[in-house]
XYZ file of N, CA and C in Angstrom:
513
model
N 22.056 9.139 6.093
C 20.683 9.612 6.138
C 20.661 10.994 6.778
N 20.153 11.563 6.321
C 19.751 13.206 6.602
C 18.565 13.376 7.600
N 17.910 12.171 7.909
C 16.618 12.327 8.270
C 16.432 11.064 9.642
N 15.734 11.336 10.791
C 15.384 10.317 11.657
C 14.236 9.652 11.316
N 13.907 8.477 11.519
C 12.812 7.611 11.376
C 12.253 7.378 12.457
N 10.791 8.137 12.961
C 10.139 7.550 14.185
C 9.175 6.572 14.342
N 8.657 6.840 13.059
C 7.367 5.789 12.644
C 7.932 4.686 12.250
N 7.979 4.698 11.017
C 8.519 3.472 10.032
C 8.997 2.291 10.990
N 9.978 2.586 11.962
C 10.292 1.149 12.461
C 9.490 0.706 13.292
N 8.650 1.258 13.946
C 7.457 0.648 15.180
C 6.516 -0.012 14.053
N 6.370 -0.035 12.823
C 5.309 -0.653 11.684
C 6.387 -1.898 11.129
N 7.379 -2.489 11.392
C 8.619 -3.520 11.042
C 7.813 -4.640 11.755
N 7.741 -5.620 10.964
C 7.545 -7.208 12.079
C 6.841 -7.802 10.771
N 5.743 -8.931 11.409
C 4.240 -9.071 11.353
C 3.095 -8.862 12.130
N 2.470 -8.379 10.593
C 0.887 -7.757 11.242
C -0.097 -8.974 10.557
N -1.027 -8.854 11.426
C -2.323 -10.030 10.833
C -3.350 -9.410 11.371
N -4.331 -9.404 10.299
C -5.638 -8.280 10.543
C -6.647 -9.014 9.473
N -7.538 -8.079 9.374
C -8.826 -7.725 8.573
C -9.039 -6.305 7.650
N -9.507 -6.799 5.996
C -9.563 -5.598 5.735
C -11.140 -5.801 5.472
N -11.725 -4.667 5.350
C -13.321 -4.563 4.735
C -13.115 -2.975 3.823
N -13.650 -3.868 2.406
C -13.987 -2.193 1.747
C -15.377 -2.090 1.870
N -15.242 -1.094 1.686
C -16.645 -0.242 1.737
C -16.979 0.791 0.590
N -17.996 0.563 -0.273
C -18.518 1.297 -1.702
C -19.024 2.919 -0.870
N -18.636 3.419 -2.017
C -19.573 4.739 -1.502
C -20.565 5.201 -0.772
N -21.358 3.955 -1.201
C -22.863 4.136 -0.438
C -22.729 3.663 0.530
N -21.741 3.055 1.142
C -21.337 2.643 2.716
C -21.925 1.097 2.930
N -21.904 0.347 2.016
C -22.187 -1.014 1.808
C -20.999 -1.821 1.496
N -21.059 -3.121 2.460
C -19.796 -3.672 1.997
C -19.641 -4.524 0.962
N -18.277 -4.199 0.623
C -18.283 -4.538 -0.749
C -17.693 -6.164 -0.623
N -16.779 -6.404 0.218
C -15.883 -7.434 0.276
C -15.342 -7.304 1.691
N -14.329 -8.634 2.016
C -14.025 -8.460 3.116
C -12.792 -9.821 2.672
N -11.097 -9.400 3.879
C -10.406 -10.456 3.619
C -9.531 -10.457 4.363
N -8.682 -11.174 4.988
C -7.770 -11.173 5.884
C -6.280 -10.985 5.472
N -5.264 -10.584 6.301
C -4.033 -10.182 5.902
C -3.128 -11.008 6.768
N -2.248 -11.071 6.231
C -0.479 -11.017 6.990
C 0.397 -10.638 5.845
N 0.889 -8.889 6.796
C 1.654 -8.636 6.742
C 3.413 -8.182 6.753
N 4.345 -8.366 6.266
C 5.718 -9.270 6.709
C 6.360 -7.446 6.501
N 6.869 -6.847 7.233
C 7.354 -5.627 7.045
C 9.114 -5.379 7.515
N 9.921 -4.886 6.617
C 11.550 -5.187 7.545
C 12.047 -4.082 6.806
N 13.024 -3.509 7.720
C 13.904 -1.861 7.358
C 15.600 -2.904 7.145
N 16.077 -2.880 5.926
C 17.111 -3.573 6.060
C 18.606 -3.221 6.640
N 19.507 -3.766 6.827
C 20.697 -2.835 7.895
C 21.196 -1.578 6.868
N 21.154 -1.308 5.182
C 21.297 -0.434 4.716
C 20.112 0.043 4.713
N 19.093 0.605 5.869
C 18.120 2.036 5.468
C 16.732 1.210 4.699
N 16.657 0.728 3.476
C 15.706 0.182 2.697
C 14.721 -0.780 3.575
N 13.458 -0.457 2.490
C 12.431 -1.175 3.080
C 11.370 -1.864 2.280
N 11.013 -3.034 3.262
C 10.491 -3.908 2.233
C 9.760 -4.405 2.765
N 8.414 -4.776 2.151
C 6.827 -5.198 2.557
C 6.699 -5.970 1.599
N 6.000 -6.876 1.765
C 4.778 -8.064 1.844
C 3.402 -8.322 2.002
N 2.759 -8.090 1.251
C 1.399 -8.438 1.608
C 0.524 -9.912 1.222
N -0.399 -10.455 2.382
C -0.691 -11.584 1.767
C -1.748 -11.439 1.926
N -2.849 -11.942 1.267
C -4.469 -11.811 1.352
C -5.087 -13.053 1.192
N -5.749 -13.256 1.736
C -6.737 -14.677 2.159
C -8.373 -14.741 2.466
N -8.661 -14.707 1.397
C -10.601 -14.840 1.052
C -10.999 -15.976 1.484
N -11.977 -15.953 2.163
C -12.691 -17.280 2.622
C -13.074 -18.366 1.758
N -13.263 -17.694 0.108
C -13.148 -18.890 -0.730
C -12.014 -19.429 -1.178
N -10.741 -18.953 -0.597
C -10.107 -19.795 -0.534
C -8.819 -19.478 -1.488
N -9.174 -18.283 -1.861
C -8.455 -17.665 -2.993
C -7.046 -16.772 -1.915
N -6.327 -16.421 -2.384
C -5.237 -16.028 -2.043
C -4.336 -15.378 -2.926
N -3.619 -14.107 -2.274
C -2.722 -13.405 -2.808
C -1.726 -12.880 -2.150
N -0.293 -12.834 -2.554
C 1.011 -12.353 -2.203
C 1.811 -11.452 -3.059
N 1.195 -10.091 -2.547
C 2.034 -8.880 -3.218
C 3.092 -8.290 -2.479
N 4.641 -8.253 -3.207
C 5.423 -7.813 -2.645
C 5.986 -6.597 -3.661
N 6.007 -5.261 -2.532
C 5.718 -4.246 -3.227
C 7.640 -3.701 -3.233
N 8.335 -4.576 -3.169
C 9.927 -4.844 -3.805
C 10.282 -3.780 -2.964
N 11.783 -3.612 -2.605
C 12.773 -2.895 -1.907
C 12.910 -1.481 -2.400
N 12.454 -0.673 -1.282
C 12.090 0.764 -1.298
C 12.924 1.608 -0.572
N 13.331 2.770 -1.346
C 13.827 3.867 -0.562
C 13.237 4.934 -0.112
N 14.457 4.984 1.137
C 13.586 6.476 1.420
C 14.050 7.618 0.732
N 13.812 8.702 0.516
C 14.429 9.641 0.214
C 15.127 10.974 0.599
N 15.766 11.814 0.720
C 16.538 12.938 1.701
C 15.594 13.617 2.604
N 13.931 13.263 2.408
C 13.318 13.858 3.222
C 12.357 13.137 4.295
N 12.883 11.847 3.642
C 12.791 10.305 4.907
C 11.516 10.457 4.221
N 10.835 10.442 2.880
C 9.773 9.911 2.174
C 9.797 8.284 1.671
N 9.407 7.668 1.693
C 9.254 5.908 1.525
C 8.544 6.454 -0.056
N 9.640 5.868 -0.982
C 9.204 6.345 -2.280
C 8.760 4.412 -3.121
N 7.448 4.155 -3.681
C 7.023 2.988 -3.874
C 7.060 3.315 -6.104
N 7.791 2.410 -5.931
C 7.820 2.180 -7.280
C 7.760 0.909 -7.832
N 6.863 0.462 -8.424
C 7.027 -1.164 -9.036
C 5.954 -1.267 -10.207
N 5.705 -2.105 -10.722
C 4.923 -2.772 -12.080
C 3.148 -2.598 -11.779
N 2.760 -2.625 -10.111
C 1.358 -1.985 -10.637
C 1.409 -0.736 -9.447
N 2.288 -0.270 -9.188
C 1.782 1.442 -8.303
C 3.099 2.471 -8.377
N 2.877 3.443 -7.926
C 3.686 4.378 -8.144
C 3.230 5.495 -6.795
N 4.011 5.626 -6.152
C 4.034 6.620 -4.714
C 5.048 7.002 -4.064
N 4.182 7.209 -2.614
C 5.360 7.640 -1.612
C 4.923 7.794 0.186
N 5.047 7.551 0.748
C 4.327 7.354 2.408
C 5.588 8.760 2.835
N 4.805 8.912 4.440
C 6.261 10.145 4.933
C 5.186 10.058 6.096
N 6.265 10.328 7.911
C 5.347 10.471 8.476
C 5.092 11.498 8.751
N 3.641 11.966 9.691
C 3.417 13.129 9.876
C 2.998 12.813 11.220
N 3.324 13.574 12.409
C 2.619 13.617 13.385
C 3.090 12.319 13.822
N 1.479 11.648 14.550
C 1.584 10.334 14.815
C 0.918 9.115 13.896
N 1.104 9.590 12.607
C 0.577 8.747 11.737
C 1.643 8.725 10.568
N 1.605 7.844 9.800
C 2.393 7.450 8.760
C 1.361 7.587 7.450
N 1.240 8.470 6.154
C 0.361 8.732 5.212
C 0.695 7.981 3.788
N 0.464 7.613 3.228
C 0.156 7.359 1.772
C -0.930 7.765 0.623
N 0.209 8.234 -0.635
C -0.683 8.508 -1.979
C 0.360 7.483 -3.074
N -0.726 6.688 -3.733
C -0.147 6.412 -4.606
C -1.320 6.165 -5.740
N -1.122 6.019 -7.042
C -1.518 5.648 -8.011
C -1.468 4.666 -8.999
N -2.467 3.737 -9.234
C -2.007 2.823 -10.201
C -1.766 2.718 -11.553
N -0.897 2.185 -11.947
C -0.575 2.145 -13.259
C -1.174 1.742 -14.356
N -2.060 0.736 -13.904
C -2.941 0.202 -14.905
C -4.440 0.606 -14.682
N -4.175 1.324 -13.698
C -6.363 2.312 -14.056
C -5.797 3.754 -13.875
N -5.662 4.580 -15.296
C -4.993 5.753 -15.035
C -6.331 6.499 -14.335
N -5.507 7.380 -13.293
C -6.975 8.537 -12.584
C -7.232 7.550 -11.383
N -6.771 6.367 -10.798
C -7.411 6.082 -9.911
C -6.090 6.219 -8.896
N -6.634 7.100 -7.707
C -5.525 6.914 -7.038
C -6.201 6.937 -5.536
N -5.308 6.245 -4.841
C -5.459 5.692 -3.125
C -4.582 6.319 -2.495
N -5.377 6.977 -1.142
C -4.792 7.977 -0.025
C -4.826 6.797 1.129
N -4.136 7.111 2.204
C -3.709 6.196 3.023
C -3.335 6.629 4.699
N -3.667 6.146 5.622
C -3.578 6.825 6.431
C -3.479 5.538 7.793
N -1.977 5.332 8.428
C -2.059 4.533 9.550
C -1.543 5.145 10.655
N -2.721 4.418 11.679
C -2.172 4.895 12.891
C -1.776 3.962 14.049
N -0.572 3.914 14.790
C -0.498 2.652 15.983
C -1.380 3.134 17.548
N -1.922 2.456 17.660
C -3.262 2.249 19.070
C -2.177 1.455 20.023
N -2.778 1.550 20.963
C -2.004 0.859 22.521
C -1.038 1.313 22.503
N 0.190 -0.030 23.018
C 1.478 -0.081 23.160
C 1.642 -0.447 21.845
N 1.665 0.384 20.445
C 2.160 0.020 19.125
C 2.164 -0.952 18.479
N 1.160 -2.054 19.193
C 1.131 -3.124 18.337
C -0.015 -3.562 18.230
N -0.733 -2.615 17.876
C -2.744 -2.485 17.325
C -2.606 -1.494 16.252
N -2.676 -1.544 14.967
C -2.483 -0.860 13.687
C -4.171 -0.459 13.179
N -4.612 0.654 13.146
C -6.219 1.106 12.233
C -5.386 1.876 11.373
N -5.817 1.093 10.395
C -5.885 2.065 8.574
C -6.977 2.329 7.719
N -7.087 3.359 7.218
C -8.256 3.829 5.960
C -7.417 4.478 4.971
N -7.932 3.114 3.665
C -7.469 3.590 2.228
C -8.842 4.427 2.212
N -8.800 5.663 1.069
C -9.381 6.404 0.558
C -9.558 6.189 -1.102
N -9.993 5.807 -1.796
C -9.912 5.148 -2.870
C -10.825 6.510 -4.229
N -10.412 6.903 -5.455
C -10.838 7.811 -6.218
C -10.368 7.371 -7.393
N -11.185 8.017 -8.320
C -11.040 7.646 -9.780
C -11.502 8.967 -10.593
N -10.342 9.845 -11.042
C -10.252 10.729 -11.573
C -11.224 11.881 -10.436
N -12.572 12.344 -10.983
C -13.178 13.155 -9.924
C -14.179 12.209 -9.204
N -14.015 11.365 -9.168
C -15.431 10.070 -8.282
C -14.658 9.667 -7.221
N -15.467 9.711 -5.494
C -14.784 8.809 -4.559
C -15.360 7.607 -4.549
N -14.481 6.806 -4.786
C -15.076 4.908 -4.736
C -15.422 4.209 -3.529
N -15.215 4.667 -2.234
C -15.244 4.204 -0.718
C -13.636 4.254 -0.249
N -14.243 3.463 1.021
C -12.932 3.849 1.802
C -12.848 1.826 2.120
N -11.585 1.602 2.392
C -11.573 0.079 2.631
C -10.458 0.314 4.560
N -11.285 -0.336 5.177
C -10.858 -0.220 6.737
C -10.059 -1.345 7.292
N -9.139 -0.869 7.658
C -7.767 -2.017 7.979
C -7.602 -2.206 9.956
N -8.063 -3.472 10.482
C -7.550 -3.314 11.551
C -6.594 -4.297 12.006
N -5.134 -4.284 12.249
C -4.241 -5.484 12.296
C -3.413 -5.038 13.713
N -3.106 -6.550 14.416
C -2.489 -6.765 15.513
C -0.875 -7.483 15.230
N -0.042 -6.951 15.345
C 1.501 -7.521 15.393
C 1.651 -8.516 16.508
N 2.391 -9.738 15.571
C 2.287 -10.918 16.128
C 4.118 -11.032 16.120
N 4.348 -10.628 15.417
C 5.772 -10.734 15.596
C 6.804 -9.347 15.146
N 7.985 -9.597 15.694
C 8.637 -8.096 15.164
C 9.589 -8.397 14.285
N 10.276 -7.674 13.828
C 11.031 -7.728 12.006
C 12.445 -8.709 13.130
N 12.846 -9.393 13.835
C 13.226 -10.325 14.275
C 12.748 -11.786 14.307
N 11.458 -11.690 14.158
C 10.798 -12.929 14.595
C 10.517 -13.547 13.015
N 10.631 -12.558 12.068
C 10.457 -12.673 10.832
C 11.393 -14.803 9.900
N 10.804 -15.287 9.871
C 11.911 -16.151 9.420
C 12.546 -15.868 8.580
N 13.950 -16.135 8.441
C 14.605 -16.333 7.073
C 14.217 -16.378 5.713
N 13.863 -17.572 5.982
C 12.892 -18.473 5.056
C 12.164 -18.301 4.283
N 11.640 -16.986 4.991
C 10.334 -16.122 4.049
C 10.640 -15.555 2.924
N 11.727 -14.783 3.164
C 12.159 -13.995 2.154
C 12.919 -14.843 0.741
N 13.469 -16.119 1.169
C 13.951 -17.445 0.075
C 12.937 -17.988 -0.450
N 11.777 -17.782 0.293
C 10.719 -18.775 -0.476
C 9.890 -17.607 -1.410
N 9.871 -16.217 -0.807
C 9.162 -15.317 -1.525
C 8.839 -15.607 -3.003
N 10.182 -15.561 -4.086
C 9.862 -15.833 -5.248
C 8.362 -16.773 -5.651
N 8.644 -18.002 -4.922
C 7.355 -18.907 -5.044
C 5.937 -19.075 -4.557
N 5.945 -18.028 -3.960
C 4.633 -17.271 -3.593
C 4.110 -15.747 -3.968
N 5.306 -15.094 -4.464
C 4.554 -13.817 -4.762
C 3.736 -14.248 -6.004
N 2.476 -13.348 -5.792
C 1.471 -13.266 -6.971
C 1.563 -11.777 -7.597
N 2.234 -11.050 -7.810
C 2.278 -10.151 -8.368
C 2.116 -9.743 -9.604
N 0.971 -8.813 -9.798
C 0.336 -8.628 -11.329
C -0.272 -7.249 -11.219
N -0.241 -7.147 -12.425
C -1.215 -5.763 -12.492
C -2.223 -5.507 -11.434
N -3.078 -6.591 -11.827
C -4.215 -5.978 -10.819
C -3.704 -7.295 -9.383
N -5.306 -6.775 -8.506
C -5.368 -7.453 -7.305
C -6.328 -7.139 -7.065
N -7.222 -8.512 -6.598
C -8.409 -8.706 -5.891
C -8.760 -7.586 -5.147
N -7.754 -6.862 -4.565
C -7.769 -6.563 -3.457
C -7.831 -4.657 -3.828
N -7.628 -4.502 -4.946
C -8.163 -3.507 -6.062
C -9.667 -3.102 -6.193
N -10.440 -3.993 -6.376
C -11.971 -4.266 -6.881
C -12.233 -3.435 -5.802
């Protein structure tokens, strides 16, 4: 690696939070809870998990597959519904990516760690060609670190990821 990582590994563990989007007009649109499973593997690569949990009961597990960084320590996201890249800046870690299946709509991204690094606030920025769609507000607390992670998770993954074009969590 050509490059140090300062951010990226203080964001490794699990996170469990709340997201709320918010429409343009600053009305909420939805609201849903997370756990997130995040791990830098002993070769460099990195790999996330997302799980989402609606009060009706509905549920989703997107795993956004084993990612590299690149010579300029950019986290480059490539898979079946997005296409990007995160890098940190400062004291925040940024994201742009775009989806594949709504061409023109693309999501800006922006996290920052609060306290002792284990209080996470995020704002997606959400657009569709020249229209801003709202912003959806992320606040998650780390419950465990990319140690505490089970095994298990990653063997059982196959039978829980929901991975598809879209996601609830899209709308």
């Amino acid at each position: 690696m050509s490059y140090e990582l300062k951010l990226f590994p203080k964001h490794t563990g699990i996170w469990e939070g709340t997201y709320k989007r918010i429409g343009a007009d600053g009305k909420l649109i939805q609201e849903w809870k997370s756990r997130l499973t995040i791990r830098i593997m002993p070769d460099g690569r990195y790999h996330q998990v997302n799980q989402y949990f609606w009060d009706d009961g509905f549920e989703e597990c997107l795993d956004f597959g084993i990612c590299n960084f690149n010579d300029k320590g950019e986290l480059i996201f490539e898979n079946p519904r997005l296409s990007g890249k995160a890098w940190e800046t400062g004291r925040s870690v940024v994201l742009i990516w775009d989806y594949k299946h709504k061409p023109g709509m693309t999501l800006f991204e922006q996290i920052d760690l609060i306290g002792n690094d284990d209080h996470r606030i995020r704002v997606w920025k959400w657009s569709e060609n020249d229209t801003f769609n709202g912003i959806t507000m992320i606040e998650e607390r780390k419950v465990g670190s990319q140690d505490d992670i089970d095994p298990k998770f990653w063997e059982e993954l196959p039978n829980i990821r929901t991975n598809g074009k879209e996601s609830r969590s899209d709308i």
